XYZ file of C-alpha atoms in Angstrom:
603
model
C 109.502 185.825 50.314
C 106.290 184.336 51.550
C 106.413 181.602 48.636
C 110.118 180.610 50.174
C 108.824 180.332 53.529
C 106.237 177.860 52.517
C 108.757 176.045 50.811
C 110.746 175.470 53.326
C 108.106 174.640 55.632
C 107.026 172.170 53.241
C 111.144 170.317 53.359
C 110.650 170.587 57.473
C 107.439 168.864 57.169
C 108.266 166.370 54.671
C 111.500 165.801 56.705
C 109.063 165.281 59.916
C 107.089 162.753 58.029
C 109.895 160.732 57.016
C 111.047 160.487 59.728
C 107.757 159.199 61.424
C 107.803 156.612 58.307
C 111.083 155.573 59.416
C 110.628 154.984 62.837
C 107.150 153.411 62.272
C 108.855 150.791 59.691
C 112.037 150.661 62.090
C 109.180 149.539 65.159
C 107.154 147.102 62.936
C 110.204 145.172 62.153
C 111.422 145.044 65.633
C 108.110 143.989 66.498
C 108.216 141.579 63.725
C 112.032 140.402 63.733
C 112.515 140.641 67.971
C 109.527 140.122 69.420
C 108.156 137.947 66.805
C 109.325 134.689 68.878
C 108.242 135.990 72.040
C 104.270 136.566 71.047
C 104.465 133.461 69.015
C 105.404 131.931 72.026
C 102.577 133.032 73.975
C 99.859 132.688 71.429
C 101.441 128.907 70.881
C 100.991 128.924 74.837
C 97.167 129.369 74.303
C 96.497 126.745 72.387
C 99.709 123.948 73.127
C 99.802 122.471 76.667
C 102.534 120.207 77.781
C 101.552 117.927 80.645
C 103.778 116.346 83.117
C 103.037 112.458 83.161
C 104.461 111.070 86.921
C 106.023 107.678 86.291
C 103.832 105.294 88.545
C 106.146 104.307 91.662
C 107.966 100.813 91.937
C 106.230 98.342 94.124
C 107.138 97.171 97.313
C 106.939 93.469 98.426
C 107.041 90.976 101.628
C 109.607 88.868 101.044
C 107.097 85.878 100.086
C 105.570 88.423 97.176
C 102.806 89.375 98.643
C 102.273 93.311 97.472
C 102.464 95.507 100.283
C 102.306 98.933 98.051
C 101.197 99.215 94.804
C 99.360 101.843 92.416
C 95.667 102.635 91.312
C 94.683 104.801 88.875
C 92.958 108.234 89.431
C 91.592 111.146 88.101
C 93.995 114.334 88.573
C 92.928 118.034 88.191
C 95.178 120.403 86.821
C 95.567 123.564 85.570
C 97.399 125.849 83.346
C 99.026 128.809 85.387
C 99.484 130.514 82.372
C 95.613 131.104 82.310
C 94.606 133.865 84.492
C 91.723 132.637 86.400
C 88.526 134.781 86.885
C 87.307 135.450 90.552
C 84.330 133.434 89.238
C 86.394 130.266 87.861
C 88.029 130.316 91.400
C 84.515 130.615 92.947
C 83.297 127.728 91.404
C 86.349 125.494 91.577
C 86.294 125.668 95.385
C 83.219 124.079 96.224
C 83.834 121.279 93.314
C 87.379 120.417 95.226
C 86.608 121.721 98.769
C 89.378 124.219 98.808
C 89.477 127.112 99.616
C 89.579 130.445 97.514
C 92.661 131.294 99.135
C 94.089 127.425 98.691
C 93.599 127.085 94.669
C 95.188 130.927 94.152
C 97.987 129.713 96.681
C 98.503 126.620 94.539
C 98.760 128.032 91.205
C 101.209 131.171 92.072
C 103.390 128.758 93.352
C 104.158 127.350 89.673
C 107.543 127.166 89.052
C 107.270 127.375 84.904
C 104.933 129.507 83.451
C 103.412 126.841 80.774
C 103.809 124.138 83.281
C 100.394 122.381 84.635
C 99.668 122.998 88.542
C 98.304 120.125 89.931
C 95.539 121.042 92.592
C 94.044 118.336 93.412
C 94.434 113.991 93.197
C 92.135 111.521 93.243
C 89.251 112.795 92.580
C 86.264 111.513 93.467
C 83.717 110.194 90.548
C 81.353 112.638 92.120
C 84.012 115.488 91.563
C 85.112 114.219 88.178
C 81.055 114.337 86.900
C 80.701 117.811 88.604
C 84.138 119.241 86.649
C 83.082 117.736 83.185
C 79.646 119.223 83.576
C 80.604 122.933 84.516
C 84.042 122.420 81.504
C 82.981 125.386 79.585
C 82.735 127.037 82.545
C 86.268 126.507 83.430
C 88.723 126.503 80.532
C 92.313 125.813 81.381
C 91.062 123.077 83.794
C 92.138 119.635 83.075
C 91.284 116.667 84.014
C 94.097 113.759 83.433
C 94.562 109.900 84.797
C 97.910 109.268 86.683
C 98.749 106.153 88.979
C 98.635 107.517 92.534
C 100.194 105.162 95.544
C 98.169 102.257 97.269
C 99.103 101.001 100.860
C 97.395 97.454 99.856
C 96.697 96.486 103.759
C 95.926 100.188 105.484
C 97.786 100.478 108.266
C 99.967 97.795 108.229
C 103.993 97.903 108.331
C 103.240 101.830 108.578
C 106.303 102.822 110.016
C 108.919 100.673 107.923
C 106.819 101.864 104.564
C 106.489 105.184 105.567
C 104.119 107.521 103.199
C 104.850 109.686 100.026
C 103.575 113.166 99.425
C 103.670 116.679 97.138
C 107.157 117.665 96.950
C 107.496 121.262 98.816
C 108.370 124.206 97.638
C 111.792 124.091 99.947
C 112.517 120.328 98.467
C 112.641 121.496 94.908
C 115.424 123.626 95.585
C 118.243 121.255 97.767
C 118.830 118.164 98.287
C 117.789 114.721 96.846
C 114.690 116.542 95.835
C 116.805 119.661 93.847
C 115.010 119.868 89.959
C 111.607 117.884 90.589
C 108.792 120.045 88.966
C 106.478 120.784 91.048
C 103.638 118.599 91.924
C 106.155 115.712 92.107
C 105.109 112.844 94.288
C 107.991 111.613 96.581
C 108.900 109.540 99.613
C 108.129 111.734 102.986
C 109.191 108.805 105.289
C 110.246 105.301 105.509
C 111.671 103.291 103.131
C 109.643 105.203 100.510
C 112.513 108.138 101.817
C 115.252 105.966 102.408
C 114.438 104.432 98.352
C 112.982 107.345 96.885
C 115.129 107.401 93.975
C 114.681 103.894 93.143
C 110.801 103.861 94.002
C 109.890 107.451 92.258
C 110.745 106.441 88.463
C 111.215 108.707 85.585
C 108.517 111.287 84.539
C 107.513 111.804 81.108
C 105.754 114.333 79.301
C 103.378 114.809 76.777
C 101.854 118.158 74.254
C 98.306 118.338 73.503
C 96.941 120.959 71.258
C 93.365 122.645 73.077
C 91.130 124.996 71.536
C 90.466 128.129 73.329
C 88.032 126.912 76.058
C 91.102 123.938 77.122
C 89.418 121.472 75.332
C 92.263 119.124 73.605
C 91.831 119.068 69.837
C 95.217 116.170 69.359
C 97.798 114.935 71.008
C 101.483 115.261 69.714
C 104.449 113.628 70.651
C 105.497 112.665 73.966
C 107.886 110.635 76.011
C 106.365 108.041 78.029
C 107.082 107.812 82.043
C 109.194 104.799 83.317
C 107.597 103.335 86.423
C 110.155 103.033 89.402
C 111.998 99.803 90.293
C 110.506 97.218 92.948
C 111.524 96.718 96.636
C 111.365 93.068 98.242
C 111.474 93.584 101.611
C 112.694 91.106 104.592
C 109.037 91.732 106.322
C 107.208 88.699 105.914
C 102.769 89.725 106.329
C 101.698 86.788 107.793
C 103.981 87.782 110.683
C 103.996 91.160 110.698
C 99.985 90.780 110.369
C 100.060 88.579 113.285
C 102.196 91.090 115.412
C 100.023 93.891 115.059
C 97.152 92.185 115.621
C 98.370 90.219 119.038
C 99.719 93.749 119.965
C 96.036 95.746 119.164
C 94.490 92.906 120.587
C 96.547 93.385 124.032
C 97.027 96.487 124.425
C 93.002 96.940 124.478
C 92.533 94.747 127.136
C 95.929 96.693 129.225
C 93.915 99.938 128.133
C 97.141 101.389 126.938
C 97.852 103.074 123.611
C 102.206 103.014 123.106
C 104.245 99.996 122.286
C 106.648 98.333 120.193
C 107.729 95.231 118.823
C 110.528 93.719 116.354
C 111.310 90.584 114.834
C 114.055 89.675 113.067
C 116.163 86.249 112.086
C 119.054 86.084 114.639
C 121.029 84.355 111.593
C 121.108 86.767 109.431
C 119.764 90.027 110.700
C 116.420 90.308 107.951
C 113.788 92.001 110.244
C 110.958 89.719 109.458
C 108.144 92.550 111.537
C 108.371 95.520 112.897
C 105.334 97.565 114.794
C 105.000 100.929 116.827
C 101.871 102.153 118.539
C 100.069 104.081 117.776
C 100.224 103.530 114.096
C 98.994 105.721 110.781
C 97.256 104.518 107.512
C 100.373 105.526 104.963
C 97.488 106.125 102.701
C 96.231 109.027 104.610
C 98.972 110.780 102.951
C 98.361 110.388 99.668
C 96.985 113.233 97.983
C 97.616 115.316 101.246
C 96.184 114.593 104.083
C 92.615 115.863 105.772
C 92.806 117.985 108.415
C 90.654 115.256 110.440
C 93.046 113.183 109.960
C 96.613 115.149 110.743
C 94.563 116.023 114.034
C 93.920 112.663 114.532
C 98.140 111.840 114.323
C 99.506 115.661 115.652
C 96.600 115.973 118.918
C 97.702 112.214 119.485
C 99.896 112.171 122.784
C 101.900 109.004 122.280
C 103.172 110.670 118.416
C 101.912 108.313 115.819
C 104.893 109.483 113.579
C 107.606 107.916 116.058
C 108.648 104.404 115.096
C 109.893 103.607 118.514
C 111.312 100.278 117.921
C 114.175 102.771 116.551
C 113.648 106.176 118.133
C 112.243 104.748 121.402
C 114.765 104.771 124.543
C 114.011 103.007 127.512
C 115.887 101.645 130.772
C 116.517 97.918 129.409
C 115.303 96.610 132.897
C 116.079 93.070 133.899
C 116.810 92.416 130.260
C 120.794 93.613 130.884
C 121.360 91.230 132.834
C 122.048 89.330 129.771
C 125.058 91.721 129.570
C 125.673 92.019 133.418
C 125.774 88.007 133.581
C 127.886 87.995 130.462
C 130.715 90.510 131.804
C 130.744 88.326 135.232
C 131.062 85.014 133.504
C 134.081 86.468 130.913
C 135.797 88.308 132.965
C 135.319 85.036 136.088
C 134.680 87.230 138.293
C 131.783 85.114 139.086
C 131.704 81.508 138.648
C 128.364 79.703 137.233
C 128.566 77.528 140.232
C 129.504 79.892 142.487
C 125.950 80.055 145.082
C 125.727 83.283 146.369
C 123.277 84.433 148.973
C 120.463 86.583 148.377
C 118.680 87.406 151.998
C 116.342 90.182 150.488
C 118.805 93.225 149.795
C 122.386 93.574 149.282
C 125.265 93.208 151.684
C 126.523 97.090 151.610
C 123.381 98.708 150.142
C 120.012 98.491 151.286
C 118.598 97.774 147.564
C 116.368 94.535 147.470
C 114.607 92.358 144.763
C 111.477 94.475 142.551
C 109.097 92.113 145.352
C 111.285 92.158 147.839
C 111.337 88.756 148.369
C 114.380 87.015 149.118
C 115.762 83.766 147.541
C 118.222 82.054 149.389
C 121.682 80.125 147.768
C 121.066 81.003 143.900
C 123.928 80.098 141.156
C 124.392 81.611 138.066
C 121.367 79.593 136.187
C 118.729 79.532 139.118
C 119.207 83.685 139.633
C 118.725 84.212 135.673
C 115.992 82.361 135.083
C 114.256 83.563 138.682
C 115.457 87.736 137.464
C 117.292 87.550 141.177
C 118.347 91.923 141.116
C 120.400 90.806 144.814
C 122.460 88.289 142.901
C 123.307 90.797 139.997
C 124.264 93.442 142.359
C 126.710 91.662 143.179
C 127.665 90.547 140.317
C 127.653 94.345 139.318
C 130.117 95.611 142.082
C 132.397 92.516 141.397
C 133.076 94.010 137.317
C 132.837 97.277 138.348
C 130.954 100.023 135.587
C 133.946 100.230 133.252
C 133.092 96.529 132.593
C 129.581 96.885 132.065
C 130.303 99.788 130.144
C 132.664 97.650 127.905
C 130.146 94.361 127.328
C 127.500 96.368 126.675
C 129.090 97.725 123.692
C 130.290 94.782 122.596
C 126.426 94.000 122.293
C 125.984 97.199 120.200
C 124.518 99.303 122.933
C 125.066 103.068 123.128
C 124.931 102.972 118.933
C 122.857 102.839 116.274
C 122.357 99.609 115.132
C 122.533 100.869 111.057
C 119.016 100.048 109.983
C 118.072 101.529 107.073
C 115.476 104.058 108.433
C 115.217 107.191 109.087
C 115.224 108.885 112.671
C 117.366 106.042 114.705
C 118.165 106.803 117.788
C 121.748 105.473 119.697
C 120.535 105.018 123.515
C 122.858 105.643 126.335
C 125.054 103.502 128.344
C 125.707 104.784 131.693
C 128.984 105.698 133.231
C 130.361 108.128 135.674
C 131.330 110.788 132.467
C 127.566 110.618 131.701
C 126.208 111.387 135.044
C 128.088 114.224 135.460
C 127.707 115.231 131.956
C 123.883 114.856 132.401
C 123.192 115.867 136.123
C 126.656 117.022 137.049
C 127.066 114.709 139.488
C 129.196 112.245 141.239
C 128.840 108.109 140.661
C 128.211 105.986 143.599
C 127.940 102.547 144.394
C 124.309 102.487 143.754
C 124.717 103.424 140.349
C 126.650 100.719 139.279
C 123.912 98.589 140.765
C 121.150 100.174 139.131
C 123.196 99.495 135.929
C 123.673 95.860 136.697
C 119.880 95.391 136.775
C 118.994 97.887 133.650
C 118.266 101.065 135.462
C 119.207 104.242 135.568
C 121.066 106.613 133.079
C 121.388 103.481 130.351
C 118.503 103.859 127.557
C 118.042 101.639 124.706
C 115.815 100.795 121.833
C 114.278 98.016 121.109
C 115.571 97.308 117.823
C 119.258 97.423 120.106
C 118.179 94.507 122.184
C 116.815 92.279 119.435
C 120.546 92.940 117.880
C 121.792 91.835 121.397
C 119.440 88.936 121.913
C 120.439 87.744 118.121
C 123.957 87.434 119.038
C 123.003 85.112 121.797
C 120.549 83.236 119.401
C 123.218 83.225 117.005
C 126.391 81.876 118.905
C 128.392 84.931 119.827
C 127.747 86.551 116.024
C 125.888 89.909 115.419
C 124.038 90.168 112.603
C 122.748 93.744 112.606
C 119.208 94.400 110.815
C 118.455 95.281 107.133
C 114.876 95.243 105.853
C 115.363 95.548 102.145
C 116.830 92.461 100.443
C 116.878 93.101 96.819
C 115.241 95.799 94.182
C 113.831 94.579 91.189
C 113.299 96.074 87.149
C 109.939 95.909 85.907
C 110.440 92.271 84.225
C 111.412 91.096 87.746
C 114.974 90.785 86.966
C 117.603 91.501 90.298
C 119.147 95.234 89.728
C 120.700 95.320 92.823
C 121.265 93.512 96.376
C 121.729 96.622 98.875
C 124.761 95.841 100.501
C 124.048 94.711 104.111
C 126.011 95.053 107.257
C 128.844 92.855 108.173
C 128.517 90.245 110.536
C 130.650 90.821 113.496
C 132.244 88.861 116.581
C 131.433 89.545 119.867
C 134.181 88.145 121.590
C 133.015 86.669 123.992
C 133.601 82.683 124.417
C 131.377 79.809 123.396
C 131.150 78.886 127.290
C 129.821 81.966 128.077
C 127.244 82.106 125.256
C 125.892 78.373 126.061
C 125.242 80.086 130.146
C 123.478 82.886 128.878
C 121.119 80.486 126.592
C 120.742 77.853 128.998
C 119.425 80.705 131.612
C 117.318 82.206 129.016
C 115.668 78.876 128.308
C 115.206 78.761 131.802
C 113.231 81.787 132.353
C 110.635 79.899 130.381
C 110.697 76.636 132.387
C 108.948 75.787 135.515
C 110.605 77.878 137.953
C 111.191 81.011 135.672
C 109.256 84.307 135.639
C 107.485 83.523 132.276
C 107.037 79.400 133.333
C 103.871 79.587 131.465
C 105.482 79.787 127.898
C 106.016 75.792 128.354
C 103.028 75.438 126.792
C 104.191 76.287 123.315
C 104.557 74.142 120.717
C 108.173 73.764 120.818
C 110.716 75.171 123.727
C 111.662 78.984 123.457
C 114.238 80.868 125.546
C 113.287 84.443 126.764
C 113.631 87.507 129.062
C 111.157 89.361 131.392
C 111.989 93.187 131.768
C 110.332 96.073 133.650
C 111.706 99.260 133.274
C 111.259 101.961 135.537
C 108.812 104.710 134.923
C 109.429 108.159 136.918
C 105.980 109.766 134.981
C 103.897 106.789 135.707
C 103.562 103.133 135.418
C 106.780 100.510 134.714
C 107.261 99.849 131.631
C 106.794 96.346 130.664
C 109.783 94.136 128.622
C 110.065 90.393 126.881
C 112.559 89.123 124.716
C 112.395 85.663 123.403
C 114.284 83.355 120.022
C 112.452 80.739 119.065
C 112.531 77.576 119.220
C 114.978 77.335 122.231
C 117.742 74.967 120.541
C 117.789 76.096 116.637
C 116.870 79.823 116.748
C 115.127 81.219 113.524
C 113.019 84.159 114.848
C 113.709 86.446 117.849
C 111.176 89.000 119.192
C 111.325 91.858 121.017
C 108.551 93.719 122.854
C 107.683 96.679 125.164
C 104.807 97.989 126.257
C 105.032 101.757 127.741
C 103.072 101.743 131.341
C 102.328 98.152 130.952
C 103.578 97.417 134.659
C 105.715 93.715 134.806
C 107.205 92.180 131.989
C 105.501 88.967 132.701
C 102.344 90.448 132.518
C 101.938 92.952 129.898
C 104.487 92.304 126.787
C 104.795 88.526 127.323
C 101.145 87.858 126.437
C 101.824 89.704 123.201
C 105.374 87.462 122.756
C 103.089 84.241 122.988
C 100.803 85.004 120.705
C 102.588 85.773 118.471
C 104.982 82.738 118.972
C 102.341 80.380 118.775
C 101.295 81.003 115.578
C 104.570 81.216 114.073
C 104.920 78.092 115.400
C 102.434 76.064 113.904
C 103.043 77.877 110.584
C 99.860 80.379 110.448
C 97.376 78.186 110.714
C 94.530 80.902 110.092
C 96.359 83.273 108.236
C 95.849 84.260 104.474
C 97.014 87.049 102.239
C 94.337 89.063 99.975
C 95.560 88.809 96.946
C 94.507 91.807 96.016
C 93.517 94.602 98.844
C 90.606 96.854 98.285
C 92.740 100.258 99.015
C 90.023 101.646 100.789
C 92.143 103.990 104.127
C 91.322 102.650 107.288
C 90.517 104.618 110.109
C 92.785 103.745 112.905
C 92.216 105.213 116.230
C 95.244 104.243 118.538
């Protein structure tokens, strides 16, 4: 009995054991047939690294050549997320980058792909690059590569038509434009780096290095190379746009004023030829991210560095409507340009006088332009009424955005009895329509609107609304494409009337005219003085001028916030400017090469 039991213990235990062997052989080839791939794959991932290569960004150019943006090489520190970083390795990266703790962990949980390189910092310094290759076995997994970062040749300059690039974010990467681009992906943040972002940014490549265990690469393997980005030619032309900023920096010390802007373009064909806002930004502050001391700098900065507000800027036009006010009376005849009418300090039915309130006697059409007469366009106000004002001043593009290709334009407002009592739910009165007439009250505009306007007078009657790009190039300078441009439109309004409205703009520049003093040009201009009223402090100060008088080729538009009268403040700036176009830059020479280094720019 006892030798039975013992047998059959034996068959249970025997049983038990194969069954053990079974399920031990059955685990080993799971292990070895399913999850064979998956370790492989991570002990590959120990010692195979692929590396994101950013394709270097297309150039940008004035539309003479001279290289506004470019590319410089640098020294880029990444690392592999895959590596789990000791409290030590983060201790001593810190200090090396000046990051914090908190910054590098931040960085690297944010990887999207868990093999992909996190870049945490660019453009490293040679001191930083010495420290990292020094302390390398310290730190395996870091690695330091080259990659073409972006270069603002002339710091500063044309910073709000450039714009800056930048990091993609976390939010970009998942919409949009943006939706796909690996992280650490440089893009365009503003400008026309935004607007031509996919033509700029290029193709990225890739390449696979083999490393030992410490992240030290043992060979390369293959790889696809990046494609750079395609080239911009702009319409800006630096030796204006160099002479702009400088005759508005130059001014607005002396006014002790920081906010302004100015636009030129050619009234011909609508290429913007310069374009400045103050206060300004070095675009290559934002490269590589920018400092705190420097976003304090722009975000602690009252007058918002980051507006461009020849676009996003609206302002009462001041006496500069009467170009529109003088046109509507002339069209419609309700005023002849013969007709003298009286101006004995204020108006008839409304005590509202002159900005001096002097008064100027028997003025025609001619003498009251070129003398900014506010009695005589009063008048000439309540005789077309605000529907009629309303009208012409949309047939100059007011109240609209003129379609230039940047980011953040604004559309002004022309005033009318629906927009007062939309705005201050009120009624319209007389004295509206004569604040109107004279560029006050409800209507705002931008000053890229009234160098559109002042074009079409320069021009004939014909708007040509402004572009800023004019053709993007391959890397062997062949044409890719021509960005199609806006079409020229009519404004409908006869060649009589146009010839009036030039001959009193030339006159505002003659002896008699509130800006006399511009005789003294080189050749004849015709121009504008504005002020427009300030309720939080000083006027604000207007001039708009196409040069020379008889064949126009530039026009120029300028306003200078709180700089008090036209004549005084944004005319100076007009001159200057003028002057040297003039006489073809005598003084004025490209680098042909800039030295990169960011300039601080405290405006």
């Amino acid at each position: 009995m006892e030798n039975k039991l013992s047998a059959g213990r034996l068959k249970i235990l025997l049983a038990l054991s194969l069954f053990a062997f079974v399920i031990l052989v059955g685990r080993m080839a799971w292990l070895q047939l399913y999850k064979g791939l998956y370790y492989g794959a991570q002990a590959d991932g120990n010692r195979m690294r692929s590396v994101l290569l950013m394709a270097p960004r297309g150039k940008i150019y004035d539309c003479n050549g001279v290289v506004l943006a470019d590319n410089i090489p640098a020294f880029v520190l990444t690392i592999m997320p895959g590596h789990k970083l000791s409290d030590d390795e983060v201790r001593r990266l810190a200090p090396i980058l000046g990051m914090t703790e908190e910054d590098i962990r931040a960085k690297v949980a944010k990887a999207k792909e868990t093999y992909e390189p996190v870049p945490l910092k660019t453009e490293l310094s040679m001191k930083e690059v010495t420290i990292l290759e020094e302390n390398a076995r310290d730190l395996p997994g870091v690695s330091l590569d080259s990659q073409a970062i972006r270069r603002y040749v002339y710091p500063g300059l044309a910073s709000h038509v450039l714009g800056y690039v930048g990091e993609i974010s976390e939010e970009q990467m998942t919409r949009g434009r943006y939706k796909g681009l690996p992280q650490g992906s440089i893009v365009g943040k503003d400008g026309l780096e935004w607007v031509y972002d996919g033509d700029l940014r290029g193709v990225n490549g890739r390449k696979t290095e083999e490393v030992d265990v410490r992240g030290r690469v043992v060979q390369q393997l293959a790889g696809q190379p990046p494609r750079t980005g395609r080239n911009l030619v702009l319409t800006i032309d630096y030796r204006l746009q160099k002479t702009l900023e400088d005759a508005m920096d130059h001014h607005l010390a002396e006014l002790g004023v920081q906010a302004a802007a100015a636009v030129a373009m050619d009234p011909n064909t609508g290429a913007v030829k310069a374009l400045a806002s103050r206060p300004d930004f070095d675009s290559n502050w934002f490269v590589g991210g920018i400092s705190a001391k420097n976003w304090n700098r722009i975000n602690n900065n009252p007058h918002h560095p980051l507006n461009n507000k020849v676009i996003d800027g609206e302002y009462p036009a001041g006496s500069t409507f009467k170009v529109i006010t003088g046109s509507a009376g002339l069209e419609t005849h309700k005023v002849g340009p013969e007709e003298l009418i009286f101006d004995s300090g204020r108006h008839w039915l409304i005590d509202m006088r002159n900005a001096g309130g002097e008064a100027l006697g028997w003025l025609n059409f001619q003498r009251a332009f070129a003398m900014s007469d506010n009695v005589y366009f009063y008048e000439v106000g309540r005789r077309v009424g605000i529907d009629t004002l309303d009208e012409y001043a949309r047939k100059y593009g007011l109240g609209k955005k003129t379609g230039i290709t940047l980011p953040g334009e604004a559309s002004g407002v022309i005033a009318s009895p629906a927009v007062k009592q939309k705005l201050l739910k009120e009624e319209w009165y007389l004295g509206d329509t004569f604040n109107t007439a004279i560029g006050q009250g409800l209507t705002l505009v931008t000053p890229i609107q009234l160098a559109q306007m002042l074009s079409a007078v320069a021009a004939g009657g014909t708007i040509h609304p402004p572009y800023l790009v004019d053709k993007i190039l391959n890397n062997d300078g062949a044409t890719v494409s021509v960005p199609e441009r806006p079409k020229a439109r009519s404004l409908d309004i006869s060649d009589d009337t146009i010839t009036r409205i030039q001959n009193g703009l030339k006159g505002v520049t003659q002896p008699g005219g509130t800006a006399a003093w511009f005789s003294g040009l080189p050749q004849a201009i015709a121009g504008k003085t504005g002020t427009a009223e300030n309720p939080h402090g000083r006027d604000h100060s207007w001039f708009i001028a196409y040069a020379p008088a008889d064949r126009p080729t530039l026009v120029l538009v300028c306003i200078v916030e709180q700089g008090g009268f036209g004549s005084t403040a944004s005319a100076p700036i007009i001159y200057e400017v003028l002057n040297n176009y003039l006489l073809g830059y005598p003084n004025l020479k490209p680098k042909a090469e800039g030295d990169g280094k960011p300039a601080a720019r405290g405006k």
